[in-house]
Amino acid sequence: MDDPVIRLTDVSREFPADPPVRALHRVSLSVAKGDYVAVVGPSGSGKSTLLNTLGLLDRPTSGSYRLDGIETTTLKDGARTRVRGSRIGFVFQAFHLLPHRTVLENVALAEVYGGDRRNRWRRAERALERVGMTHRAGFMPGRLSGGERQRAAIARALMGRPSLLLCDEPTGNLDSRNTALVLDLLDELREQGHTIVVITHEDEVSARAGRRVRITDGILTEE
Ligand code: ADP
Ligand code: MG
């Protein structure tokens, strides 16, 4: 049996304040390879804290987080950064594309850590193929529709062949037509075996995932 991609065990995150804020409380979650999980919950419930934890951008106060079987909570900063760079692809609501670079450059230049530099441009072209954006490779992001920008951002996230695609409100800036296109793409990526976690407050988005978990006041429950 493979290790699950994500295994959180009793993860808590408290922020120092008076009284302390308990953003995650004893969260346990296991996500297998190929799972597509939506995380829902009201504003302030702990979704971003969970995403930051899963993305190795924040450390739990207590508990264990194994990513591909690697215990991440005890890694030093450099090792954590390498694990993040090689195993996690991020997709954000606001796309975060470089405005003065072409789509292809945005994808190819994303890779800061490791990777095989010689094949970088070929792999960027293939990533664009996978999101149906080959015909926009030479465009500047400003000339793209919102849906195309997000597809370019997803191609960038796929560049390093991550084990985990972590999406934070990926359709939050899109109209309904472009939302549908991006959700279709996530379905295709799921079919290709990608492991996807999507944070969203939109029912339309969470309905597409195979599995839904809810966070309320830092407590996670399976739906
Ligand atoms: P969501 O993304 O679901 O809106 P968050 O994870 O951003 O929720 O926040 C969960 C709780 O933790 C909220 O009460 C928020 O105010 C608090 N919180 C988040 N980040 C910090 C921080 N850096 N310092 C103090 N409190 C924080
Ligand atoms: Mg948030």
mmCIF file of C-alpha atoms and ligand atoms in Angstrom:
data_model
loop_
_atom_site.group_PDB
_atom_site.id
_atom_site.type_symbol
_atom_site.label_atom_id
_atom_site.label_comp_id
_atom_site.label_asym_id
_atom_site.label_seq_id
_atom_site.Cartn_x
_atom_site.Cartn_y
_atom_site.Cartn_z
ATOM 1 C CA MET A 1 0.000 0.000 0.000
ATOM 2 C CA ASP A 2 1.184 3.481 -0.843
ATOM 3 C CA ASP A 3 1.347 6.105 1.867
ATOM 4 C CA PRO A 4 -1.560 8.522 1.653
ATOM 5 C CA VAL A 5 -0.533 11.831 0.097
ATOM 6 C CA ILE A 6 -1.809 13.672 3.170
ATOM 7 C CA ARG A 7 -2.018 12.314 6.676
ATOM 8 C CA LEU A 8 -2.842 14.871 9.354
ATOM 9 C CA THR A 9 -3.100 13.495 12.868
ATOM 10 C CA ASP A 10 -4.463 15.649 15.694
ATOM 11 C CA VAL A 11 -3.196 18.850 14.137
ATOM 12 C CA SER A 12 -3.883 21.999 16.129
ATOM 13 C CA ARG A 13 -2.871 25.558 15.342
ATOM 14 C CA GLU A 14 -3.188 28.271 17.938
ATOM 15 C CA PHE A 15 -2.355 31.885 17.303
ATOM 16 C CA PRO A 16 -1.026 33.841 20.264
ATOM 17 C CA ALA A 17 -3.587 36.431 21.344
ATOM 18 C CA ASP A 18 -5.518 37.146 24.489
ATOM 19 C CA PRO A 19 -7.296 34.755 24.631
ATOM 20 C CA PRO A 20 -5.389 32.567 22.107
ATOM 21 C CA VAL A 21 -7.154 31.871 18.802
ATOM 22 C CA ARG A 22 -7.686 28.192 18.137
ATOM 23 C CA ALA A 23 -7.726 28.150 14.328
ATOM 24 C CA LEU A 24 -7.411 24.346 13.985
ATOM 25 C CA HIS A 25 -8.376 21.940 16.729
ATOM 26 C CA ARG A 26 -7.162 18.322 16.606
ATOM 27 C CA VAL A 27 -7.734 17.964 12.889
ATOM 28 C CA SER A 28 -7.178 14.495 11.459
ATOM 29 C CA LEU A 29 -7.451 13.968 7.724
ATOM 30 C CA SER A 30 -6.171 11.359 5.328
ATOM 31 C CA VAL A 31 -6.177 11.978 1.578
ATOM 32 C CA ALA A 32 -5.216 9.121 -0.728
ATOM 33 C CA LYS A 33 -3.498 9.459 -4.083
ATOM 34 C CA GLY A 34 -6.092 10.419 -6.696
ATOM 35 C CA ASP A 35 -8.599 11.825 -4.196
ATOM 36 C CA TYR A 36 -10.405 15.083 -4.990
ATOM 37 C CA VAL A 37 -11.445 16.737 -1.725
ATOM 38 C CA ALA A 38 -13.321 19.985 -1.171
ATOM 39 C CA VAL A 39 -12.900 21.855 2.109
ATOM 40 C CA VAL A 40 -15.862 24.063 2.973
ATOM 41 C CA GLY A 41 -16.738 26.256 5.924
ATOM 42 C CA PRO A 42 -17.758 29.791 6.811
ATOM 43 C CA SER A 43 -15.384 32.735 6.912
ATOM 44 C CA GLY A 44 -13.056 32.557 9.895
ATOM 45 C CA SER A 45 -13.526 28.818 10.372
ATOM 46 C CA GLY A 46 -9.890 27.854 9.679
ATOM 47 C CA LYS A 47 -9.844 27.101 5.928
ATOM 48 C CA SER A 48 -6.840 29.276 5.117
ATOM 49 C CA THR A 49 -4.990 28.008 8.169
ATOM 50 C CA LEU A 50 -5.603 24.457 6.963
ATOM 51 C CA LEU A 51 -4.464 25.334 3.443
ATOM 52 C CA ASN A 52 -1.310 27.028 4.765
ATOM 53 C CA THR A 53 -0.617 23.982 6.904
ATOM 54 C CA LEU A 54 -1.126 21.531 4.042
ATOM 55 C CA GLY A 55 1.037 23.748 1.814
ATOM 56 C CA LEU A 56 3.877 23.860 4.371
ATOM 57 C CA LEU A 57 3.509 27.628 4.626
ATOM 58 C CA ASP A 58 2.628 27.363 8.304
ATOM 59 C CA ARG A 59 3.495 24.890 11.055
ATOM 60 C CA PRO A 60 1.016 23.276 13.406
ATOM 61 C CA THR A 61 1.290 24.060 17.100
ATOM 62 C CA SER A 62 0.908 20.333 17.747
ATOM 63 C CA GLY A 63 0.153 17.134 15.881
ATOM 64 C CA SER A 64 1.668 15.361 12.914
ATOM 65 C CA TYR A 65 1.539 16.092 9.189
ATOM 66 C CA ARG A 66 2.908 13.432 6.870
ATOM 67 C CA LEU A 67 3.100 14.360 3.196
ATOM 68 C CA ASP A 68 3.863 11.346 0.969
ATOM 69 C CA GLY A 69 4.949 9.606 4.155
ATOM 70 C CA ILE A 70 7.401 12.343 5.146
ATOM 71 C CA GLU A 71 6.893 13.780 8.632
ATOM 72 C CA THR A 72 7.011 17.495 7.866
ATOM 73 C CA THR A 73 6.573 19.039 11.303
ATOM 74 C CA THR A 74 10.138 18.281 12.356
ATOM 75 C CA LEU A 75 11.846 19.334 9.103
ATOM 76 C CA LYS A 76 14.156 22.340 9.143
ATOM 77 C CA ASP A 77 13.119 25.324 7.022
ATOM 78 C CA GLY A 78 15.322 24.482 4.025
ATOM 79 C CA ALA A 79 14.097 20.909 3.837
ATOM 80 C CA ARG A 80 10.480 22.030 4.201
ATOM 81 C CA THR A 81 10.946 24.506 1.370
ATOM 82 C CA ARG A 82 12.367 21.763 -0.858
ATOM 83 C CA VAL A 83 9.520 19.398 -0.005
ATOM 84 C CA ARG A 84 7.017 22.170 -0.773
ATOM 85 C CA GLY A 85 8.700 23.055 -4.075
ATOM 86 C CA SER A 86 8.874 19.488 -5.305
ATOM 87 C CA ARG A 87 5.580 18.058 -4.060
ATOM 88 C CA ILE A 88 2.981 20.826 -3.922
ATOM 89 C CA GLY A 89 1.400 22.878 -6.694
ATOM 90 C CA PHE A 90 -0.549 25.965 -5.612
ATOM 91 C CA VAL A 91 -3.501 27.529 -7.398
ATOM 92 C CA PHE A 92 -4.799 30.810 -5.973
ATOM 93 C CA GLN A 93 -7.919 32.853 -6.504
ATOM 94 C CA ALA A 94 -5.912 35.795 -7.878
ATOM 95 C CA PHE A 95 -3.839 33.744 -10.413
ATOM 96 C CA HIS A 96 -0.547 35.557 -9.560
ATOM 97 C CA LEU A 97 0.827 35.479 -13.101
ATOM 98 C CA LEU A 98 3.777 37.728 -13.956
ATOM 99 C CA PRO A 99 2.268 40.459 -16.186
ATOM 100 C CA HIS A 100 5.304 41.076 -18.400
ATOM 101 C CA ARG A 101 6.008 37.431 -19.205
ATOM 102 C CA THR A 102 4.262 35.265 -21.744
ATOM 103 C CA VAL A 103 2.071 32.402 -20.662
ATOM 104 C CA LEU A 104 4.808 29.912 -21.571
ATOM 105 C CA GLU A 105 7.406 31.896 -19.607
ATOM 106 C CA ASN A 106 5.094 32.084 -16.606
ATOM 107 C CA VAL A 107 4.813 28.304 -16.614
ATOM 108 C CA ALA A 108 8.457 27.545 -17.340
ATOM 109 C CA LEU A 109 9.897 30.072 -14.899
ATOM 110 C CA ALA A 110 7.744 28.879 -12.023
ATOM 111 C CA GLU A 111 10.162 26.154 -11.183
ATOM 112 C CA VAL A 112 12.633 27.438 -8.655
ATOM 113 C CA TYR A 113 13.689 24.240 -6.940
ATOM 114 C CA GLY A 114 15.166 21.115 -8.428
ATOM 115 C CA GLY A 115 13.549 19.998 -11.611
ATOM 116 C CA ASP A 116 15.366 19.128 -14.773
ATOM 117 C CA ARG A 117 16.345 22.471 -16.240
ATOM 118 C CA ARG A 118 17.333 21.143 -19.659
ATOM 119 C CA ASN A 119 13.782 20.000 -20.380
ATOM 120 C CA ARG A 120 12.088 22.937 -18.742
ATOM 121 C CA TRP A 121 10.634 24.477 -21.902
ATOM 122 C CA ARG A 122 9.429 21.145 -23.246
ATOM 123 C CA ARG A 123 7.764 20.375 -19.945
ATOM 124 C CA ALA A 124 6.161 23.830 -19.856
ATOM 125 C CA GLU A 125 4.735 23.197 -23.323
ATOM 126 C CA ARG A 126 3.361 19.862 -22.175
ATOM 127 C CA ALA A 127 1.814 21.446 -19.076
ATOM 128 C CA LEU A 128 0.071 23.975 -21.343
ATOM 129 C CA GLU A 129 -1.141 21.139 -23.548
ATOM 130 C CA ARG A 130 -2.677 19.436 -20.549
ATOM 131 C CA VAL A 131 -4.768 22.511 -19.716
ATOM 132 C CA GLY A 132 -5.707 23.197 -23.340
ATOM 133 C CA MET A 133 -3.692 26.434 -23.570
ATOM 134 C CA THR A 134 -1.165 25.693 -26.305
ATOM 135 C CA HIS A 135 -2.759 28.298 -28.567
ATOM 136 C CA ARG A 136 -2.127 30.989 -25.921
ATOM 137 C CA ALA A 137 1.514 30.139 -25.122
ATOM 138 C CA GLY A 138 2.853 33.408 -26.545
ATOM 139 C CA PHE A 139 0.216 35.686 -25.056
ATOM 140 C CA MET A 140 0.759 38.125 -22.200
ATOM 141 C CA PRO A 141 -1.572 37.379 -19.257
ATOM 142 C CA GLY A 142 -3.344 40.732 -19.674
ATOM 143 C CA ARG A 143 -4.814 39.554 -22.983
ATOM 144 C CA LEU A 144 -6.360 36.395 -21.525
ATOM 145 C CA SER A 145 -9.826 35.805 -20.131
ATOM 146 C CA GLY A 146 -10.098 34.990 -16.429
ATOM 147 C CA GLY A 147 -10.623 31.329 -17.168
ATOM 148 C CA GLU A 148 -7.554 31.231 -19.413
ATOM 149 C CA ARG A 149 -5.486 32.935 -16.709
ATOM 150 C CA GLN A 150 -6.507 30.319 -14.216
ATOM 151 C CA ARG A 151 -5.745 27.518 -16.672
ATOM 152 C CA ALA A 152 -2.276 29.032 -17.177
ATOM 153 C CA ALA A 153 -1.852 29.182 -13.404
ATOM 154 C CA ILE A 154 -2.882 25.530 -13.153
ATOM 155 C CA ALA A 155 -0.325 24.613 -15.842
ATOM 156 C CA ARG A 156 2.295 26.441 -13.787
ATOM 157 C CA ALA A 157 1.249 24.487 -10.694
ATOM 158 C CA LEU A 158 1.605 21.207 -12.633
ATOM 159 C CA MET A 159 5.131 21.990 -13.887
ATOM 160 C CA GLY A 160 6.988 20.228 -11.107
ATOM 161 C CA ARG A 161 4.715 17.148 -11.267
ATOM 162 C CA PRO A 162 3.445 17.767 -7.736
ATOM 163 C CA SER A 163 1.892 14.975 -5.683
ATOM 164 C CA LEU A 164 -0.668 17.453 -4.403
ATOM 165 C CA LEU A 165 -2.562 20.261 -6.131
ATOM 166 C CA LEU A 166 -3.742 22.741 -3.514
ATOM 167 C CA CYS A 167 -6.373 25.214 -4.723
ATOM 168 C CA ASP A 168 -7.582 28.206 -2.715
ATOM 169 C CA GLU A 169 -10.922 29.478 -4.057
ATOM 170 C CA PRO A 170 -9.763 28.752 -7.623
ATOM 171 C CA THR A 171 -12.977 30.067 -9.192
ATOM 172 C CA GLY A 172 -13.460 33.003 -6.817
ATOM 173 C CA ASN A 173 -12.635 35.563 -9.515
ATOM 174 C CA LEU A 174 -14.426 33.841 -12.401
ATOM 175 C CA ASP A 175 -17.845 34.208 -14.001
ATOM 176 C CA SER A 176 -20.025 31.126 -14.320
ATOM 177 C CA ARG A 177 -18.833 30.166 -17.799
ATOM 178 C CA ASN A 178 -15.160 30.318 -16.835
ATOM 179 C CA THR A 179 -15.914 28.595 -13.533
ATOM 180 C CA ALA A 180 -17.379 25.698 -15.512
ATOM 181 C CA LEU A 181 -14.250 25.504 -17.712
ATOM 182 C CA VAL A 182 -11.907 25.429 -14.728
ATOM 183 C CA LEU A 183 -14.042 22.818 -12.947
ATOM 184 C CA ASP A 184 -13.997 20.672 -16.092
ATOM 185 C CA LEU A 185 -10.217 20.933 -16.098
ATOM 186 C CA LEU A 186 -9.998 19.862 -12.443
ATOM 187 C CA ASP A 187 -12.192 16.855 -13.313
ATOM 188 C CA GLU A 188 -9.782 15.935 -16.112
ATOM 189 C CA LEU A 189 -6.771 16.272 -13.835
ATOM 190 C CA ARG A 190 -8.504 14.042 -11.332
ATOM 191 C CA GLU A 191 -9.073 11.462 -14.046
ATOM 192 C CA GLN A 192 -5.352 11.635 -14.876
ATOM 193 C CA GLY A 193 -4.617 10.623 -11.278
ATOM 194 C CA HIS A 194 -3.826 13.979 -9.687
ATOM 195 C CA THR A 195 -4.592 14.485 -6.001
ATOM 196 C CA ILE A 196 -6.557 17.683 -5.494
ATOM 197 C CA VAL A 197 -7.638 19.656 -2.427
ATOM 198 C CA VAL A 198 -9.882 22.644 -3.100
ATOM 199 C CA ILE A 199 -10.835 25.236 -0.542
ATOM 200 C CA THR A 200 -14.116 26.847 -1.516
ATOM 201 C CA HIS A 201 -17.289 28.356 -0.208
ATOM 202 C CA GLU A 202 -19.142 27.752 -3.485
ATOM 203 C CA ASP A 203 -21.519 24.769 -3.568
ATOM 204 C CA GLU A 204 -21.035 24.464 -7.308
ATOM 205 C CA VAL A 205 -17.328 23.825 -6.745
ATOM 206 C CA SER A 206 -17.603 21.485 -3.779
ATOM 207 C CA ALA A 207 -20.293 19.436 -5.544
ATOM 208 C CA ARG A 208 -17.725 18.400 -8.161
ATOM 209 C CA ALA A 209 -15.298 16.916 -5.660
ATOM 210 C CA GLY A 210 -15.554 13.249 -4.750
ATOM 211 C CA ARG A 211 -15.408 14.061 -1.092
ATOM 212 C CA ARG A 212 -16.306 17.022 1.062
ATOM 213 C CA VAL A 213 -15.036 17.971 4.513
ATOM 214 C CA ARG A 214 -16.295 20.867 6.568
ATOM 215 C CA ILE A 215 -14.447 23.092 9.036
ATOM 216 C CA THR A 216 -16.366 24.859 11.762
ATOM 217 C CA ASP A 217 -14.473 26.775 14.450
ATOM 218 C CA GLY A 218 -11.312 24.851 13.621
ATOM 219 C CA ILE A 219 -12.966 21.444 13.894
ATOM 220 C CA LEU A 220 -13.032 19.267 10.795
ATOM 221 C CA THR A 221 -15.848 16.860 10.017
ATOM 222 C CA GLU A 222 -16.373 14.545 7.073
ATOM 223 C CA GLU A 223 -19.656 15.069 5.184
HETATM 224 P P1 ADP B 1 -10.963 31.179 6.949
HETATM 225 O O1 ADP B 1 -9.922 31.023 5.911
HETATM 226 O O2 ADP B 1 -11.885 30.002 7.059
HETATM 227 O O3 ADP B 1 -11.734 32.441 6.779
HETATM 228 P P2 ADP B 1 -8.698 31.491 8.763
HETATM 229 O O4 ADP B 1 -7.974 30.207 8.713
HETATM 230 O O5 ADP B 1 -8.135 32.619 7.974
HETATM 231 O O6 ADP B 1 -10.241 31.263 8.372
HETATM 232 O O7 ADP B 1 -8.796 31.974 10.286
HETATM 233 C C1 ADP B 1 -9.249 31.132 11.330
HETATM 234 C C2 ADP B 1 -9.182 31.902 12.645
HETATM 235 O O8 ADP B 1 -7.834 32.158 12.987
HETATM 236 C C3 ADP B 1 -9.885 33.250 12.581
HETATM 237 O O9 ADP B 1 -10.468 33.492 13.835
HETATM 238 C C4 ADP B 1 -8.738 34.213 12.332
HETATM 239 O O10 ADP B 1 -9.032 35.487 12.833
HETATM 240 C C5 ADP B 1 -7.613 33.571 13.105
HETATM 241 N N1 ADP B 1 -6.302 33.862 12.523
HETATM 242 C C6 ADP B 1 -5.858 33.518 11.282
HETATM 243 N N2 ADP B 1 -4.585 33.904 11.098
HETATM 244 C C7 ADP B 1 -4.194 34.515 12.240
HETATM 245 C C8 ADP B 1 -2.987 35.126 12.678
HETATM 246 N N3 ADP B 1 -1.884 35.175 11.905
HETATM 247 N N4 ADP B 1 -2.955 35.654 13.931
HETATM 248 C C9 ADP B 1 -4.043 35.578 14.738
HETATM 249 N N5 ADP B 1 -5.206 35.023 14.393
HETATM 250 C C10 ADP B 1 -5.288 34.490 13.163
HETATM 251 MG MG MG B 2 -9.555 32.247 4.274
#
